[in-house]
Coordinates of C-alpha atoms and ligand atoms in Angstrom, one line a residue:
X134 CA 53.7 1.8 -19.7
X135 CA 54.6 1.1 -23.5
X136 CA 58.2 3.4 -25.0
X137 CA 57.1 6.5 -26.8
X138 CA 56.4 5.9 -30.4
X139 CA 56.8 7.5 -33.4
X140 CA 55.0 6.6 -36.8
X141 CA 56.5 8.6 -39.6
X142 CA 55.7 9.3 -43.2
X143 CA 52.8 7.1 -42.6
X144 CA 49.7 7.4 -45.1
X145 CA 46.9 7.4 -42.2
X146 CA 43.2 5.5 -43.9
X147 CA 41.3 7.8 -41.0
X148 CA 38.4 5.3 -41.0
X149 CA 35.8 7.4 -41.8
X150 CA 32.9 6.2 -44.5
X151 CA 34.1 8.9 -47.3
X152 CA 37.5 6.7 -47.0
X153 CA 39.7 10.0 -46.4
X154 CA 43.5 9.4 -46.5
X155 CA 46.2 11.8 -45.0
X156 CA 49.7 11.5 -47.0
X157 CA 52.5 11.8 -44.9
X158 CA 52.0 11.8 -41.6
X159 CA 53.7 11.4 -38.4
X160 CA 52.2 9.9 -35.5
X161 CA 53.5 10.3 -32.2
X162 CA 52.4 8.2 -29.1
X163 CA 53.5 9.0 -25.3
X164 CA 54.6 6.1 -22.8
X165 CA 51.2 5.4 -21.3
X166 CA 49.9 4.3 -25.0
X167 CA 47.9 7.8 -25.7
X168 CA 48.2 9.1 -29.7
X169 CA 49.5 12.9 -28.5
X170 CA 50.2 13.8 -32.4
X171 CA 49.0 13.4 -35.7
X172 CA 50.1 16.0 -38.5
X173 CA 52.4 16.3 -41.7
X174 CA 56.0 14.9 -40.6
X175 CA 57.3 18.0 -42.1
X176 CA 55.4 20.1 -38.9
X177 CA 56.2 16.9 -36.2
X178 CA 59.2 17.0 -34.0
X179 CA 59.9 13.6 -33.1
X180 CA 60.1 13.0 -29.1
X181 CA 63.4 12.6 -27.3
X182 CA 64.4 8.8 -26.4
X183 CA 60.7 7.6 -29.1
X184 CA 60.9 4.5 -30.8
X185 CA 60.8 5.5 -34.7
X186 CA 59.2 3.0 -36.9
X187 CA 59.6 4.5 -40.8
X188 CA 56.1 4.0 -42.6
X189 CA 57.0 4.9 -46.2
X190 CA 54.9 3.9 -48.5
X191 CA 53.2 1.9 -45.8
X192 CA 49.2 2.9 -44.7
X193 CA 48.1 2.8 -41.1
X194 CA 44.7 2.8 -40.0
X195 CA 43.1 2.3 -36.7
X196 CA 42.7 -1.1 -35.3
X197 CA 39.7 -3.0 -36.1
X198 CA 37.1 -3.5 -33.6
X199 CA 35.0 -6.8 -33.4
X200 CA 31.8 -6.0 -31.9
X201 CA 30.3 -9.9 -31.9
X202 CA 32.8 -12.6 -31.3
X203 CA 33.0 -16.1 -29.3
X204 CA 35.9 -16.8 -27.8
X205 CA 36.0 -20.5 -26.9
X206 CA 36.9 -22.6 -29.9
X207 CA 39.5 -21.3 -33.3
X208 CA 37.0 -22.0 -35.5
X209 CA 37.4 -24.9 -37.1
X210 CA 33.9 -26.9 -37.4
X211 CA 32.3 -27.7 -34.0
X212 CA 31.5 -30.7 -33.2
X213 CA 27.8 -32.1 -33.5
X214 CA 27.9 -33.6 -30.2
X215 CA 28.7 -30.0 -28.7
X216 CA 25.5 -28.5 -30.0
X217 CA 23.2 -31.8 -29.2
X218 CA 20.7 -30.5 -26.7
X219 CA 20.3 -33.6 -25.0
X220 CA 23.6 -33.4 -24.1
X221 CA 23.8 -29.6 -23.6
X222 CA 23.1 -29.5 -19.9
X223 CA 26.4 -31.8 -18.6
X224 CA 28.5 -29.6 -21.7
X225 CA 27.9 -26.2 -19.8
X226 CA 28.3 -28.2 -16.3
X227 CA 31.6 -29.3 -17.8
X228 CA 32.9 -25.6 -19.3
X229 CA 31.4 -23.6 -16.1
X230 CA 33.5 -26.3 -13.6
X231 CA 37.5 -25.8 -12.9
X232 CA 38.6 -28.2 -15.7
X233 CA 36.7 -26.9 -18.6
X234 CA 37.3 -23.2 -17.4
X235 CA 41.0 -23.7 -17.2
X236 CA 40.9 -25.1 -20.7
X237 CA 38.5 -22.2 -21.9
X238 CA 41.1 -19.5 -20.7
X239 CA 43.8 -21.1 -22.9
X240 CA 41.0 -21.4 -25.5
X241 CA 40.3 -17.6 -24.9
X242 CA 44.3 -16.5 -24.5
X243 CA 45.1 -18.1 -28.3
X244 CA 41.8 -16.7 -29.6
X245 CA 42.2 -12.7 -28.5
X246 CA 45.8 -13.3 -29.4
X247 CA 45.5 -14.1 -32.9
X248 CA 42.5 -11.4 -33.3
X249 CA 45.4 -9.1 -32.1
X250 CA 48.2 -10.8 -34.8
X251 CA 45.6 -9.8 -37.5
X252 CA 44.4 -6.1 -36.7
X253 CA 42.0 -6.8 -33.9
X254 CA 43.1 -4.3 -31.2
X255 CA 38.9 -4.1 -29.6
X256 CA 36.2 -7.3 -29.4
X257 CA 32.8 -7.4 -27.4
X258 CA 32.5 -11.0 -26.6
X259 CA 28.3 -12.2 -26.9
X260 CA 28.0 -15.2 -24.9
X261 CA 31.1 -17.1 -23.3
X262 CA 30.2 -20.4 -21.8
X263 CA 31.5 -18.6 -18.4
X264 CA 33.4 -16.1 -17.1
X265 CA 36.8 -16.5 -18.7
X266 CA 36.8 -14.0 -21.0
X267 CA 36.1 -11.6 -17.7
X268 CA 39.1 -13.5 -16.0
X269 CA 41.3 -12.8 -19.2
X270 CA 40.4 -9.1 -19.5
X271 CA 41.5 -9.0 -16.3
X272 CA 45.2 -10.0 -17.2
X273 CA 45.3 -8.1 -20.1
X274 CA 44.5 -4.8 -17.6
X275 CA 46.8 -5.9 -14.9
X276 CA 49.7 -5.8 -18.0
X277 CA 50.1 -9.8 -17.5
X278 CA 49.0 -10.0 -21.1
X279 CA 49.9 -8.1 -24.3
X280 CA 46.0 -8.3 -25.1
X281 CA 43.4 -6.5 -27.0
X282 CA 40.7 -4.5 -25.5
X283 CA 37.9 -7.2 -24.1
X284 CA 34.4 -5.7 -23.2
X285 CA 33.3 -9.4 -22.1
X286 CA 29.6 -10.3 -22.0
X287 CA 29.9 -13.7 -20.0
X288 CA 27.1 -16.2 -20.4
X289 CA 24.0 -15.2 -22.6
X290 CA 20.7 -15.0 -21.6
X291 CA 17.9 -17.2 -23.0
X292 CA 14.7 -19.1 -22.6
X293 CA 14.9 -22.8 -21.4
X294 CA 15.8 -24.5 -24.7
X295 CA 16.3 -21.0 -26.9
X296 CA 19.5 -19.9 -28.8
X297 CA 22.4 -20.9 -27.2
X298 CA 21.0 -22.7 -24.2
X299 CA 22.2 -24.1 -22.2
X300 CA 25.9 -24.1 -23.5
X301 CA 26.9 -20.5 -23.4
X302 CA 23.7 -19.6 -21.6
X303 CA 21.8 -18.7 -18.4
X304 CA 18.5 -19.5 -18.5
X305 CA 15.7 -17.9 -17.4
X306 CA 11.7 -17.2 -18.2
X307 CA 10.2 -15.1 -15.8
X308 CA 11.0 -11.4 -14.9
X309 CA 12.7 -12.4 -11.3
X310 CA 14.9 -15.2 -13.0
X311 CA 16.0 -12.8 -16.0
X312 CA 17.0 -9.9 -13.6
X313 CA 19.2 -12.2 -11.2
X314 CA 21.2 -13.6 -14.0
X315 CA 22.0 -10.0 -15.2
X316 CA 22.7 -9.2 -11.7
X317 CA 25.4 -12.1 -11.0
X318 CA 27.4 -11.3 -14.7
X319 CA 27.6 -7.8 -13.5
X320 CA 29.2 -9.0 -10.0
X321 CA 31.7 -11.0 -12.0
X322 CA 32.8 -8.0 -14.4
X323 CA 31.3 -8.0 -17.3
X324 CA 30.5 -5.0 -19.5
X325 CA 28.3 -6.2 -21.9
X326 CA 24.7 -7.9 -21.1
X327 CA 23.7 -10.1 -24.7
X328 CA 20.3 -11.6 -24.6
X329 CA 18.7 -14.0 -27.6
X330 CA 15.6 -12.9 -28.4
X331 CA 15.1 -15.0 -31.6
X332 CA 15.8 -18.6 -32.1
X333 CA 18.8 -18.6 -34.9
X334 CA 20.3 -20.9 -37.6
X335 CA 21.7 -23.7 -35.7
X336 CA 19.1 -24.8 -33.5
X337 CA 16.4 -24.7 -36.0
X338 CA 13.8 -27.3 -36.0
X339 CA 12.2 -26.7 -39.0
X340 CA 12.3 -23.9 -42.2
X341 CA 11.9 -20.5 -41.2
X342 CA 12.1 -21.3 -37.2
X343 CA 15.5 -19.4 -37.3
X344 CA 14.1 -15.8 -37.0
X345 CA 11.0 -17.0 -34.5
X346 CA 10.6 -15.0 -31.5
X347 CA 11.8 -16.4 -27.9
X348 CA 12.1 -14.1 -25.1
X349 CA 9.4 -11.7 -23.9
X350 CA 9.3 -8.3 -24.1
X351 CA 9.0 -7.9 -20.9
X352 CA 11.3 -9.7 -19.7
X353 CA 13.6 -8.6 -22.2
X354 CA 12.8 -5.1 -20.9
X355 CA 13.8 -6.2 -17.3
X356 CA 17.3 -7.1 -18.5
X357 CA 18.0 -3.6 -20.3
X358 CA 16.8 -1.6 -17.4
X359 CA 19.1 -3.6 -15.5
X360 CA 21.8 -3.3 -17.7
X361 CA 21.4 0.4 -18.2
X362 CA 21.6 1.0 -14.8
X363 CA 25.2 -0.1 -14.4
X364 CA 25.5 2.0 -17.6
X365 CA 26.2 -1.1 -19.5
X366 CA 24.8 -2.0 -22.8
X367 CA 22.9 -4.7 -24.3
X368 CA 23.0 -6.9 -27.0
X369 CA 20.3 -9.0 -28.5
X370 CA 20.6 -11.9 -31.3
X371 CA 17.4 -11.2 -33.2
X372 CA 16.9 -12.5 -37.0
X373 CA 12.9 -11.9 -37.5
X374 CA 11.4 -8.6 -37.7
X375 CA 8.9 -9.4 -34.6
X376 CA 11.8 -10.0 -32.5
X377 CA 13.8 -6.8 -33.6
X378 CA 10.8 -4.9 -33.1
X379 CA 10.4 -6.5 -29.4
X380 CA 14.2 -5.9 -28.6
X381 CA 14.6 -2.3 -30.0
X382 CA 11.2 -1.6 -27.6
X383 CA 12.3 -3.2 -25.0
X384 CA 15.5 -1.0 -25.3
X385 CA 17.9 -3.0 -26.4
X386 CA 21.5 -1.1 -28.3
X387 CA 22.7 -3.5 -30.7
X388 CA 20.5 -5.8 -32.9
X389 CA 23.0 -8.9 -33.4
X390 CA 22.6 -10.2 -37.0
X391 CA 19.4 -8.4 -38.0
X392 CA 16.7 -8.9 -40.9
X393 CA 14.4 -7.0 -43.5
X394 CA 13.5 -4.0 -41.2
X395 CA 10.3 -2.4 -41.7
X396 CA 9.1 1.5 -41.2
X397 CA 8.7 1.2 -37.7
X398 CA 11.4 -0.7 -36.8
X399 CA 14.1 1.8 -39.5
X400 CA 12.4 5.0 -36.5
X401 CA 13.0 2.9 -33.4
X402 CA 16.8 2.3 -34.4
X403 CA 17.2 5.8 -34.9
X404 CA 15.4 7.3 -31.8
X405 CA 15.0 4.7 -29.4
X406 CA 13.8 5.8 -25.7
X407 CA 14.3 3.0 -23.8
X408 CA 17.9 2.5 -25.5
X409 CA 20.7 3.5 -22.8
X410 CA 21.8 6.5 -25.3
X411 CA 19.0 6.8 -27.3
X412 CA 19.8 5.2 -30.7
X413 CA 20.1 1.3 -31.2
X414 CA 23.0 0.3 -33.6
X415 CA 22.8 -2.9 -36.2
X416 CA 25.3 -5.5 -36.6
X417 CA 25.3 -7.8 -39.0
X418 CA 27.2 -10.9 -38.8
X419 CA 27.5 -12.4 -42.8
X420 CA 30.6 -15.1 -42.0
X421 CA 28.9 -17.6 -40.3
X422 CA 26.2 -17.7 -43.0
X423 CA 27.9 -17.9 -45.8
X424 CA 29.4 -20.9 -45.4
X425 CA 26.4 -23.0 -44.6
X426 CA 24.7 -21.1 -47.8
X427 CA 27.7 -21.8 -49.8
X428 CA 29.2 -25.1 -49.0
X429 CA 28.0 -29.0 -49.9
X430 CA 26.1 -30.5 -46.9
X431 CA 28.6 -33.0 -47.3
X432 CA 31.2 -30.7 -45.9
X433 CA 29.8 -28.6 -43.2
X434 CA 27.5 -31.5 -41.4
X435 CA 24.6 -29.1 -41.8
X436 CA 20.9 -30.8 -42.1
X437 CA 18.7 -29.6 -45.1
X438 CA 16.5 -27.3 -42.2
X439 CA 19.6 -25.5 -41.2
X440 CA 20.9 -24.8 -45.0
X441 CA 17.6 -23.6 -46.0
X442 CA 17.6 -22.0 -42.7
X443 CA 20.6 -20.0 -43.5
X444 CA 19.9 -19.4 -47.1
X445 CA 17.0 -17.4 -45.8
X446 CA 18.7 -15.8 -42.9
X447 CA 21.0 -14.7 -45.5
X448 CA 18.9 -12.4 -47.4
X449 CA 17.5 -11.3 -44.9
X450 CA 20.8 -9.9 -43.4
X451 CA 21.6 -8.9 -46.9
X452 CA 18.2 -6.9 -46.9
X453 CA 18.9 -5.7 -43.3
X454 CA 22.4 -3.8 -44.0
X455 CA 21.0 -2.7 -47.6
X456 CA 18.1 -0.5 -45.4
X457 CA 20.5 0.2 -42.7
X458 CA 22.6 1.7 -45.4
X459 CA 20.0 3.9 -46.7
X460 CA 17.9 5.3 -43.8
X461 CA 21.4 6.1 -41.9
X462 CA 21.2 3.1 -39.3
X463 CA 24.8 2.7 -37.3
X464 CA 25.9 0.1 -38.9
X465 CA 28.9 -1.8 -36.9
X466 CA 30.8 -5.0 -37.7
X467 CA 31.0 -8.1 -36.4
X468 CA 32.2 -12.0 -37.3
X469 CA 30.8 -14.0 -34.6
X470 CA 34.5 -16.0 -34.3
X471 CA 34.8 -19.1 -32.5
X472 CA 31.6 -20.9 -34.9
X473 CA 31.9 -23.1 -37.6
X474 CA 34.1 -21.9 -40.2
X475 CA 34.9 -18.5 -38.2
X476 CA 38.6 -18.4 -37.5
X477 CA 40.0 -15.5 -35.0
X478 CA 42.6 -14.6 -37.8
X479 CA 39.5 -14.1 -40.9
X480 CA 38.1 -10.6 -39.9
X481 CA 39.2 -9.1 -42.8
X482 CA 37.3 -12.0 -44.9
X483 CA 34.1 -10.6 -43.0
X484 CA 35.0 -6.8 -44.4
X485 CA 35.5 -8.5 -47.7
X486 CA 31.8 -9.8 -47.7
X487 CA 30.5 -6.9 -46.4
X488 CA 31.9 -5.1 -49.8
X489 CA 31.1 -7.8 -52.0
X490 CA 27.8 -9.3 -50.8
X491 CA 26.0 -6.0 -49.1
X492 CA 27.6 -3.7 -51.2
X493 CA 29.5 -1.5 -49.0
X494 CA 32.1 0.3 -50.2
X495 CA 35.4 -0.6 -48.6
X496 CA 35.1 2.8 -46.6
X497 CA 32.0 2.1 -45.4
X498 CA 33.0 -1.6 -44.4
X499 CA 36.0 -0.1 -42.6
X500 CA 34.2 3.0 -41.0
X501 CA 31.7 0.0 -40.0
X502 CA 34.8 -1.7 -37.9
X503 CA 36.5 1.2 -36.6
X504 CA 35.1 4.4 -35.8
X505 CA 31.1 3.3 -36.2
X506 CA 32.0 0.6 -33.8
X507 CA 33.8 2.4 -31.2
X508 CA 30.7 4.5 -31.5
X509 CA 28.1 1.4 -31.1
X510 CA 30.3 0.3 -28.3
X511 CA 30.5 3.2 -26.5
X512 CA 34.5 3.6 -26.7
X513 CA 34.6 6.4 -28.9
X514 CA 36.8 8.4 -26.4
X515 CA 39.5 5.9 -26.4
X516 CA 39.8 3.9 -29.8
X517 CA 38.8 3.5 -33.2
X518 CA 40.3 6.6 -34.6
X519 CA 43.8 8.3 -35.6
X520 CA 43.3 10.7 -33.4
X521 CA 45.3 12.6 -30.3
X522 CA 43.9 11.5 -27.3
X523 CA 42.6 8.2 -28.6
X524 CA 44.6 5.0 -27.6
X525 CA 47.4 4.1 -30.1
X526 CA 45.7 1.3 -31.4
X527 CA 46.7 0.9 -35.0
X528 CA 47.2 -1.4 -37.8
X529 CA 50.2 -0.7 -40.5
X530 CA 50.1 -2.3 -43.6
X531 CA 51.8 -2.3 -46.8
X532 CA 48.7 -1.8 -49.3
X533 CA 46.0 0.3 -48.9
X534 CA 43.4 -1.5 -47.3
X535 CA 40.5 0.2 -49.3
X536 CA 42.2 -1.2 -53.0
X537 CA 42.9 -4.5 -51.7
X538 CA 41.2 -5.2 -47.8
X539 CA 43.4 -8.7 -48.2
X540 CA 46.1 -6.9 -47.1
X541 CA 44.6 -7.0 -43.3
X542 CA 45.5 -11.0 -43.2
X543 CA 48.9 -10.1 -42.7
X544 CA 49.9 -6.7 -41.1
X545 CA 53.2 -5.7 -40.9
X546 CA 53.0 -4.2 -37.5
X547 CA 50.2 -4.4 -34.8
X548 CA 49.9 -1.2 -32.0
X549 CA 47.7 -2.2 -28.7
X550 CA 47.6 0.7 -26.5
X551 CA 51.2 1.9 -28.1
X552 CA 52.5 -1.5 -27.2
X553 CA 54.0 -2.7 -31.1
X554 CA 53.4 -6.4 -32.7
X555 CA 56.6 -6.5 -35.1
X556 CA 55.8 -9.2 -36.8
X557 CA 52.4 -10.4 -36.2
X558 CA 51.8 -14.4 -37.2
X559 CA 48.9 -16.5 -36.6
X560 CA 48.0 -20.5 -37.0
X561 CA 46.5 -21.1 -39.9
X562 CA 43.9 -23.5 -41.1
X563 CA 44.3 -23.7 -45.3
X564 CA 42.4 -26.6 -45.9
X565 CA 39.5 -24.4 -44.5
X566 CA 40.9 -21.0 -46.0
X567 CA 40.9 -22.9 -49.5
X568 CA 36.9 -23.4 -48.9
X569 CA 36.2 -19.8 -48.1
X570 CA 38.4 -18.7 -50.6
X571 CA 36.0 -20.0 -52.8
X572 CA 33.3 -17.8 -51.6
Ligands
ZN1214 ZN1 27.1 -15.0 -32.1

């Protein structure tokens, strides 16, 4: 139960990709977090005993949603050591054991909590090293938290010594393997299933390994029947356009980072069979990139393969949302958090590149991480909108975010299922701000 609220003269950014904005309106919210009213104060009656917060001048849209995010580490640069394969096998004994798994839900608590101090009121965790984030959710839904929405994935799914194996991953490379692992995250709670098809950036081995294919078909088609059963959705890291086109047949929803997409692979996004609702959703992930594209060697510890790696990978994104753009492909948003250089507090950095490197417009980049998302994520009943009967999740600001999308760094007020952040604050890391600024 959250106090009845009431949001008045408030200029609402609806989210939608035309960038629509309704001047003065109130905003009403009832005590179990529910918008009940949204309509020109003039017409609103504010409820007996609500909260009234006075938005003049101020904007409020609705609260971001990050579709592909990692919650175990703030994202300062990882260290080497924690990639290093050889070494890979005792790191995921160590995270998956009590110790590391009490230390990865206090990871996990800090990380949600500062995605919620800066907007962040939805995130889709794709590949935890266990099941924290499923442990976490769970005190945010028991009310022991003040905690965004989670729809927690648990452990990835890969091929022995593919993307993200084994830290954050279950391994697995036949059929019987592949359906038991998806079988044991769903008995834990999770609500997301995210496989890696493709090998990616970090673990490449040599130039142009990044995009390479890794899981079957097949195999990836066992996982999304299995998924889809449990009506649960499934995400698949793919970078190469034979891997995308494997996913999307094998039925997977959301392409994780994406690449040039050719005819074939434009129709099976848009009418996709196998796919739990019949469409498949792209979303592309540009903040991890950039900084390997952008910065010295020097500074991000990255080896001339993975630079050229991520130059490529780059474009290819870039050439991914461009298509996506034109042929109507849901588009979603996501900023892969917890990686090098990917703080929980930057989201609004990842809009900002969306606008300036893809060429969205900043209603498109918005629409992307609200009510596209909620759409991609299947939670289009319950957020990502200003609308009555959607949860109040909202994010008031004192620019308008579609003139100046900086202005979602520091929010003045935070709603969470009606519950209100006053004065949102987060840790920050300038020395690392300072670099990206430079972007
Ligand atoms: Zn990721």
């Amino acid at each position: 139960m959250s106090r009845p609220l009431a949001i008045t003269h408030a200029t609402v950014v609806t989210g939608d990709a035309r960038g629509t904005l309704l001047e003065d309106r109130t905003i009403t919210v009832d005590d179990s977090g529910l918008i009940t009213t949204v309509a020109p104060t003039a017409q609103v009656e504010v409820p007996v005993g609500a909260r009234v917060i006075d938005a003049t001048g101020r904007f409020v849209q609705p609260g971001l949603i990050n579709a592909h995010a990692h919650l175990f580490s703030d994202g300062k640069p990882l260290k080497p050591v924690l990639a290093d394969p050889r070494v890979g096998t005792l790191v995921a004994r160590f995270l998956r054991g009590p110790i590391g798994q009490r230390w990865l839900l206090g990871k996990t608590r800090n990380a949600v909590e500062t995605q919620l101090n800066t907007g962040v009121t939805t995130i889709r965790s794709v590949g935890d090293p266990g099941y924290e984030v499923v442990q976490v959710d769970r005190e945010i839904r028991e009310g022991r938290l003040l905690g965004p929405r989670l729809i927690p994935s648990g452990p990835l799914l890969a091929i022995p010594g593919g993307h993200g194996a084994p830290q954050i991953a279950l391994i697995g490379a036949d059929a019987d393997t592949v359906r038991k692992h998806v079988r044991r995250s769903l008995s834990r709670g999770v609500r997301a299933i995210k496989i890696s098809a493709t090998a990616g950036v970090t673990d490449a081995k040599e130039v142009g390994y990044a995009g390479r294919p890794e899981m079957t078909e097949a195999n990836m088609r066992v996982i999304c029947e299995e998924a889809h059963q449990a009506g649960v959705l499934v995400a698949a890291h793919a970078q190469g356009a034979d891997g995308i086109r494997a996913a999307l047949r094998a039925g997977v929803d959301t392409i994780e980072h994406g690449a040039n997409l050719t005819d074939d692979i434009i129709d099976l996004f848009k009418n996709n069979p196998s796919s739990l609702r019949g469409f498949s959703a792209l979303i592309p992930t540009l903040m991890a990139c950039l900084p390997l594209v952008k910065l010295d060697r020097a500074i991000t510890g990255a080896n001339e393969v993975a630079k050229v790696n991520a130059e490529m990978i780059f474009e290819e994104m870039l050439g991914g949302i461009r298509i996506a753009l034109e042929c109507d492909i849901l588009l979603g948003m996501g900023t892969d958090s917890a990686l090098t250089f990917v703080t929980h507090y930057n989201t609004w950095r990842e809009l900002d590149f969306l606008i300036r490197y893809a060429g969205l417009t900043p209603a498109q980049a918005l629409h992307a991480a609200t009510q596209a998302n909620a759409r991609i994520l299947g939670v289009e009943d319950v957020t990502g909108a200003v609308e009555p009967g959607r949860a109040a999740d909202l994010v008031v600001t004192s620019a308008n975010p579609l003139t100046d999308i900086r202005t979602l760094d520091h929010p003045i007020s935070v709603v969470v299922r009606g519950h209100v952040i006053d004065h949102p604050k987060v840790e920050r890391f300038a020395e690392l701000d300072q670099l990206i600024d430079q972007f």
